[in-house]
CSV table of C-alpha atoms and ligand atoms in Angstrom, one decimal:
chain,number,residue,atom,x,y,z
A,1085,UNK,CA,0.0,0.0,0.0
A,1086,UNK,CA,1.5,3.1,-1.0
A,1087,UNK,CA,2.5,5.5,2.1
A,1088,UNK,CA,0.6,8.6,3.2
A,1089,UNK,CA,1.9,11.9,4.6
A,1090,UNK,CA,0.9,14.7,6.5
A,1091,UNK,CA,2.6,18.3,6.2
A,1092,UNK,CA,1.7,21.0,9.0
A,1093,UNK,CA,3.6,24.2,10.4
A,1094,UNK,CA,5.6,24.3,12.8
A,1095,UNK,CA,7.8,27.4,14.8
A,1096,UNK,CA,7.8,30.6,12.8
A,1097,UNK,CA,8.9,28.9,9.1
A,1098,UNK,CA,9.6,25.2,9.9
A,1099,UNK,CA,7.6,22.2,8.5
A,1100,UNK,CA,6.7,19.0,10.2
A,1101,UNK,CA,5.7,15.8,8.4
A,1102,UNK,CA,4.3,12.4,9.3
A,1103,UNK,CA,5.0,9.6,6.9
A,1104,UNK,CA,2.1,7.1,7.6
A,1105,UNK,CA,2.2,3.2,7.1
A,1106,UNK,CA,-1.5,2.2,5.8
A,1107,UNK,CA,-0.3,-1.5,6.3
A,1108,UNK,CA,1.2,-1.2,9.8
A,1109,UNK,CA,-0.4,1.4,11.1
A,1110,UNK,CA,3.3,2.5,12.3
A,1111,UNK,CA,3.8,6.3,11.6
A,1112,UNK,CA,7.1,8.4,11.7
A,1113,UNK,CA,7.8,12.1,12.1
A,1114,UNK,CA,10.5,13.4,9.9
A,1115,UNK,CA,11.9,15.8,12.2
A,1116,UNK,CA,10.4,17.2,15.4
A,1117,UNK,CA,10.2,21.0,15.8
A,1118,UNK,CA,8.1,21.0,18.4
A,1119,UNK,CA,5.9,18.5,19.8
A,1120,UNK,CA,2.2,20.4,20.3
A,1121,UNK,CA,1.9,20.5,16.5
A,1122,UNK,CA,3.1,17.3,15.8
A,1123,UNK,CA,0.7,15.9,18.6
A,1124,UNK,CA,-2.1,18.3,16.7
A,1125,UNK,CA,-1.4,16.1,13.9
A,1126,UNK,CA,-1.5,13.3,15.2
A,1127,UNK,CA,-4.7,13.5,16.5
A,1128,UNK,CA,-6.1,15.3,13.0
A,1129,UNK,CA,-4.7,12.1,11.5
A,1130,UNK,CA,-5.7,9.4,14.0
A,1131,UNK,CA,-2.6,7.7,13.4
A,1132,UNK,CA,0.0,6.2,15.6
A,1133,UNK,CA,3.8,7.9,16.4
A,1134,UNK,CA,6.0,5.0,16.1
A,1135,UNK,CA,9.2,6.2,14.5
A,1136,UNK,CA,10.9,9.7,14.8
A,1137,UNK,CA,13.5,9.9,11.9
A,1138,UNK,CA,15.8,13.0,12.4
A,1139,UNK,CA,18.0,14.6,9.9
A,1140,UNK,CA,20.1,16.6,11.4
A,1141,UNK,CA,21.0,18.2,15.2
A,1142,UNK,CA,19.9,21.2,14.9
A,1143,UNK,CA,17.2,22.8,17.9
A,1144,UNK,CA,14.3,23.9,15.2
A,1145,UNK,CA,14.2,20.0,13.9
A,1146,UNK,CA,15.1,18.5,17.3
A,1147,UNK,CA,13.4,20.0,20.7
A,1148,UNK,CA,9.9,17.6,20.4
A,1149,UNK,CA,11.9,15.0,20.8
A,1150,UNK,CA,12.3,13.8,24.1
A,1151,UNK,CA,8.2,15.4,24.9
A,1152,UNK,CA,7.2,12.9,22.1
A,1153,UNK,CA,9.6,10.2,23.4
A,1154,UNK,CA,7.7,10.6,26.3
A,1155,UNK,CA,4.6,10.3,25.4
A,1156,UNK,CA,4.5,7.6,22.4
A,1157,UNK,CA,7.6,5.9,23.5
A,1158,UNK,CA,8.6,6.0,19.9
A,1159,UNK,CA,12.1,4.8,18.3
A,1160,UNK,CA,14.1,7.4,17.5
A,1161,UNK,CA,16.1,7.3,14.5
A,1162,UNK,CA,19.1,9.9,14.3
A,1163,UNK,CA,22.6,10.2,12.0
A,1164,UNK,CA,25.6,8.5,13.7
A,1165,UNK,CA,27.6,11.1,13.4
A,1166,UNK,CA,25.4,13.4,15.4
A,1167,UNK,CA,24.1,11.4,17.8
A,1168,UNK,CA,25.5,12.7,20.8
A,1169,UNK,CA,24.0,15.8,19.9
A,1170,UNK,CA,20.5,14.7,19.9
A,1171,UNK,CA,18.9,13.5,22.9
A,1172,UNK,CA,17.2,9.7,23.5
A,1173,UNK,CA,18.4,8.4,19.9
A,1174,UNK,CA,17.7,4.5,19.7
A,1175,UNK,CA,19.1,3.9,16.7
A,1176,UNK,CA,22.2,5.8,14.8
A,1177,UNK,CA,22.2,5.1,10.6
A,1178,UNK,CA,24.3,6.5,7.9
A,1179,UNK,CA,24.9,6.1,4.1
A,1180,UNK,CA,23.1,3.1,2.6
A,1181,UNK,CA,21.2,2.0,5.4
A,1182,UNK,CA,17.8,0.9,5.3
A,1183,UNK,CA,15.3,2.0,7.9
A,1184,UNK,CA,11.8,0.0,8.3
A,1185,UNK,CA,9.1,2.5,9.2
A,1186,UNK,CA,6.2,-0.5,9.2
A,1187,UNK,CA,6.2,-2.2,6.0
A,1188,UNK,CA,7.8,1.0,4.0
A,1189,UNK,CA,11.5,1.1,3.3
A,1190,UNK,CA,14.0,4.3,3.4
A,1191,UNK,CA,17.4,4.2,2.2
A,1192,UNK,CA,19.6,6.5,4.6
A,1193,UNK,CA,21.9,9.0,2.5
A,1194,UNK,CA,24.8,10.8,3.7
A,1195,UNK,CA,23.9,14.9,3.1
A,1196,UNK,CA,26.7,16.9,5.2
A,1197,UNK,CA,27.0,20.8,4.4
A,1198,UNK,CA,24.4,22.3,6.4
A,1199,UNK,CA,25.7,20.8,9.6
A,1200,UNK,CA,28.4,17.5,9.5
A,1201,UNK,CA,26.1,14.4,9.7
A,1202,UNK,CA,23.3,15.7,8.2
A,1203,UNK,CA,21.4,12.7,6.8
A,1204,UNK,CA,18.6,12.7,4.3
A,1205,UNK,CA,15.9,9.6,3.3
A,1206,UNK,CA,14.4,8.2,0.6
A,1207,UNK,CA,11.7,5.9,0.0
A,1208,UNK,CA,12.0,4.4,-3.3
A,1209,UNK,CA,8.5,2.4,-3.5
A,1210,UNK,CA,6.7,5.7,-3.1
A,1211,UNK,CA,9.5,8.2,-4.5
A,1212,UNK,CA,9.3,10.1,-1.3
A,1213,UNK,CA,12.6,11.9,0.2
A,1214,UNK,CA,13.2,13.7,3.4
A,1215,UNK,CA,15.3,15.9,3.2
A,1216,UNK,CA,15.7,18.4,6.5
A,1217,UNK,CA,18.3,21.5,5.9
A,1218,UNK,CA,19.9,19.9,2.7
A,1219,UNK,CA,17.6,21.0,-0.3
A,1220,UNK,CA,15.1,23.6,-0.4
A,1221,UNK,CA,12.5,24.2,-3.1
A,1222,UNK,CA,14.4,26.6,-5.2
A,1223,UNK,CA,17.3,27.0,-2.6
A,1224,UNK,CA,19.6,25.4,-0.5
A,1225,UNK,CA,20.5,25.0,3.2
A,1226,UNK,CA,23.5,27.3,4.5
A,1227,UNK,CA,26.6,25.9,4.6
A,1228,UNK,CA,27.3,26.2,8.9
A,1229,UNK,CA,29.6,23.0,9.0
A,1230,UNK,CA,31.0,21.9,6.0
A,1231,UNK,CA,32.0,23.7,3.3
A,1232,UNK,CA,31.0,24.4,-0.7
A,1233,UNK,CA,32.2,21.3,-2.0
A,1234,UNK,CA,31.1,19.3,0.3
A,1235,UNK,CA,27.6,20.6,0.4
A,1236,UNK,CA,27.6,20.5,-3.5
A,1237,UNK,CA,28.1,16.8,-3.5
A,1238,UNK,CA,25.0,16.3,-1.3
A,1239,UNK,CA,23.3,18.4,-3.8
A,1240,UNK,CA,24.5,16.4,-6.8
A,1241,UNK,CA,22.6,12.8,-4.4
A,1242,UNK,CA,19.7,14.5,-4.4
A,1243,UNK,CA,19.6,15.5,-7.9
A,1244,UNK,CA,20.4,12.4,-9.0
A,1245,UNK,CA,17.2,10.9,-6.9
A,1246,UNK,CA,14.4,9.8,-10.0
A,1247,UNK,CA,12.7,13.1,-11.3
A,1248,UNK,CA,9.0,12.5,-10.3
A,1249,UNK,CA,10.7,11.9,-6.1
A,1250,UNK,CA,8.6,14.5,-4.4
A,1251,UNK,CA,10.7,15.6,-1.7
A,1252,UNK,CA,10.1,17.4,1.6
A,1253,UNK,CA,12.4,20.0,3.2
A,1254,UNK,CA,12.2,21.6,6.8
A,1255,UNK,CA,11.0,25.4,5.8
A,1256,UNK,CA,8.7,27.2,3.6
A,1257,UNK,CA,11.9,29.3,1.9
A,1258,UNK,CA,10.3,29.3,-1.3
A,1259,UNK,CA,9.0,33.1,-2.3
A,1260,UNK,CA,12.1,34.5,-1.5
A,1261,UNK,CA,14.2,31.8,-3.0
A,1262,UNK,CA,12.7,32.6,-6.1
A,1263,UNK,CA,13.7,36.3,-5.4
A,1264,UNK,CA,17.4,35.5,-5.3
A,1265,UNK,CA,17.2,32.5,-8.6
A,1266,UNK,CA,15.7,35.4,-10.4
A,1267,UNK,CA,18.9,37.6,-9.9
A,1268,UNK,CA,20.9,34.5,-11.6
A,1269,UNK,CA,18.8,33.2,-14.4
A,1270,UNK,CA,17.0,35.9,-14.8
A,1271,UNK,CA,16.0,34.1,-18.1
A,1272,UNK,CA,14.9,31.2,-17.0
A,1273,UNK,CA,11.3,30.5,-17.9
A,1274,UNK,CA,10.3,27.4,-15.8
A,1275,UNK,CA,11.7,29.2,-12.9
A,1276,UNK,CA,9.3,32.4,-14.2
A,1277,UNK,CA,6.5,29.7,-14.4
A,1278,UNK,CA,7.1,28.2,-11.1
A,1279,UNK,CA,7.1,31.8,-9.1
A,1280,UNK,CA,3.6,32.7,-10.6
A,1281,UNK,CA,2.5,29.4,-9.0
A,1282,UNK,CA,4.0,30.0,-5.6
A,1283,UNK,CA,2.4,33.4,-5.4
A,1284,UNK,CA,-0.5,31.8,-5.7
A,1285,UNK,CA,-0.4,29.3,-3.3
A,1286,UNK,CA,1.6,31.6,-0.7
A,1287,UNK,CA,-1.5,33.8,-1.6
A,1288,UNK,CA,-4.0,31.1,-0.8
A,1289,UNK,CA,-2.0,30.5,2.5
A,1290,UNK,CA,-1.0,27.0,1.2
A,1291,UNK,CA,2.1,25.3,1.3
A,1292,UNK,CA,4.5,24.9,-1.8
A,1293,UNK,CA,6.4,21.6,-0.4
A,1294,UNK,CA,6.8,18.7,-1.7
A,1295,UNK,CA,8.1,19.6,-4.7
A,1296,UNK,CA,9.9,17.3,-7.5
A,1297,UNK,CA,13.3,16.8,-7.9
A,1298,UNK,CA,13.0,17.2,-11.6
A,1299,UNK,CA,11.4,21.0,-11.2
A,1300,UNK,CA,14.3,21.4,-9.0
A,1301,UNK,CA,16.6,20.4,-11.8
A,1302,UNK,CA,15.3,23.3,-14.4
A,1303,UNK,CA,14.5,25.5,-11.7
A,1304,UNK,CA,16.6,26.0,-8.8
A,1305,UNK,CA,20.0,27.9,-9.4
A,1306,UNK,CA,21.6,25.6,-6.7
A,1307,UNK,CA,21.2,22.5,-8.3
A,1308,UNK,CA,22.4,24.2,-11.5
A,1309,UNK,CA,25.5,25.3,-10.8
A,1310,UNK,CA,27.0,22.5,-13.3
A,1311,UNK,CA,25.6,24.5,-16.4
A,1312,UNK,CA,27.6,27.0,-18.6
A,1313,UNK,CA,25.1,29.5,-18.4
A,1314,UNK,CA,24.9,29.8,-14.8
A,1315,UNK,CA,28.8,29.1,-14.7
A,1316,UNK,CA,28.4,32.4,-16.5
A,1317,UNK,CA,26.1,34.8,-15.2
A,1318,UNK,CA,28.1,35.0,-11.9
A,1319,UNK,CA,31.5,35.4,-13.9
A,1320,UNK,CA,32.9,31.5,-13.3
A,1321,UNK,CA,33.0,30.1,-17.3
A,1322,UNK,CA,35.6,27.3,-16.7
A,1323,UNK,CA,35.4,27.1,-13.1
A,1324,UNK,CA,34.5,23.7,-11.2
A,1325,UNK,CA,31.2,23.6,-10.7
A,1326,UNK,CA,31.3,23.7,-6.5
A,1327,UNK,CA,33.1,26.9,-7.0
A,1328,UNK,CA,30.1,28.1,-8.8
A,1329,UNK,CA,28.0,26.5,-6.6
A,1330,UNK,CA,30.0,28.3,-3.8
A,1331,UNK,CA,29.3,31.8,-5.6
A,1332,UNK,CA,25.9,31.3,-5.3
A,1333,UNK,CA,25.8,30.1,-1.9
A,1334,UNK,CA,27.5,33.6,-0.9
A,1335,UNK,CA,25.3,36.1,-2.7
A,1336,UNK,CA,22.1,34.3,-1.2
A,1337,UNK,CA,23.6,34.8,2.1
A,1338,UNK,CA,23.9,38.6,1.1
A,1339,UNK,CA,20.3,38.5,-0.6
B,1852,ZN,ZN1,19.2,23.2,10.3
């Protein structure tokens, strides 16, 4: 049975999602901001929290956790290399492992850049990521503990994940990551197409996640950073592409 999820707000601009089991019954948070909405959603939902699956250590995905712990006594899945960071992790994965939540089956890739052991996962049967700081729509996660290159090869997994994944990030960043693509390909008419759609659904008060990794591909500059023409337009022809990709990175954070 193919998996359902569940996308609410969280905090000021963070999103929560549950990733349900229709089989099992068993039901995982991605993340946990905070546990009141997750609870909230829980109840709207009628389903059950058994898994918590975190992506990275920072407070804004992290501080429901031990709350929820508490009251669902759910396994708590967290990266290895940050577990010490988060608190009452059961389990530790990294690259290529494959966590169970019920009956549905998520590969565990390795997505450092926004902080060391970032992890991100992927269900394949359903073509679902999760993908916390990593990849926004239309934008990208800062860069706080690793550097260009290393983000840029996260970037490159999750491009490389099958077109039609939708994926699911940890903010609502879009409208203004439009803002900023714009000021690199100001050309680009997907991108163009995309930001009348977002200003309608920001306008409606709805969400623009998931999106696809293949809009991602033709629209967000991030992801991009491998093509002449945006090699270009930020005065790096020639250069590797994480250089490029390092550009970018920059003049967003001046944006
Ligand atoms: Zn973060």
């Amino acid at each position: 049975m193919p998996a359902q999820t569940y996308l609410f707000p969280c905090l000021t601009d963070n999103y929560g999602v549950l990733l349900h089991d229709p089989e099992s019954g068993a039901t995982a948070s991605i993340d946990a901001p905070e546990a009141a909405p997750v609870e909230a959603a829980l109840k709207k939902t009628g389903w059950r929290l058994t898994d918590i699956l975190v992506t990275h250590h920072h407070g804004d995905h992290t501080a429901g956790i031990p709350e929820l712990k508490r009251q669902h006594q759910c396994r708590v899945v967290a990266p290895r290399a940050e577990a010490q960071r988060i608190a009452d992790v059961d389990e530790t994965v990294g690259e290529g492992d494959t966590v169970r939540v019920g009956a549905l089956a998520g590969r565990v890739i390795d997505t450092p850049g926004h902080t060391a052991g970032h992890v991100s996962y992927f269900f394949p049967a359903d073509k679902l990521a999760f993908v916390g700081d990593t990849l926004f729509s239309i934008g990208c996660g800062r860069v706080i503990e690793g550097n260009a290159e290393i983000m840029w090869q996260s970037l490159l997994k999750l491009r490389n994940l099958p077109d039609d994944t939708c994926f699911y990030c940890g903010h609502e960043y879009t409208d203004a990551n439009i803002r900023f693509a714009k000021t690199i390909e100001p050309g680009n008419k997907e991108l163009a197409a995309r930001a009348a759609e977002v200003a309608q659904l920001r306008g409606a008060g709805k969400p623009t996640i998931p999106a696809t990794i293949g809009a991602e591909k033709a629209e967000n500059p991030f992801l991009r950073a491998d093509l002449p023409e945006v090699a270009k337009s930020v005065g790096l022809s020639g250069s590797p592409a994480w250089k490029v990709f390092a550009e970018i990175r920059e003049r967003k954070n001046r944006f």
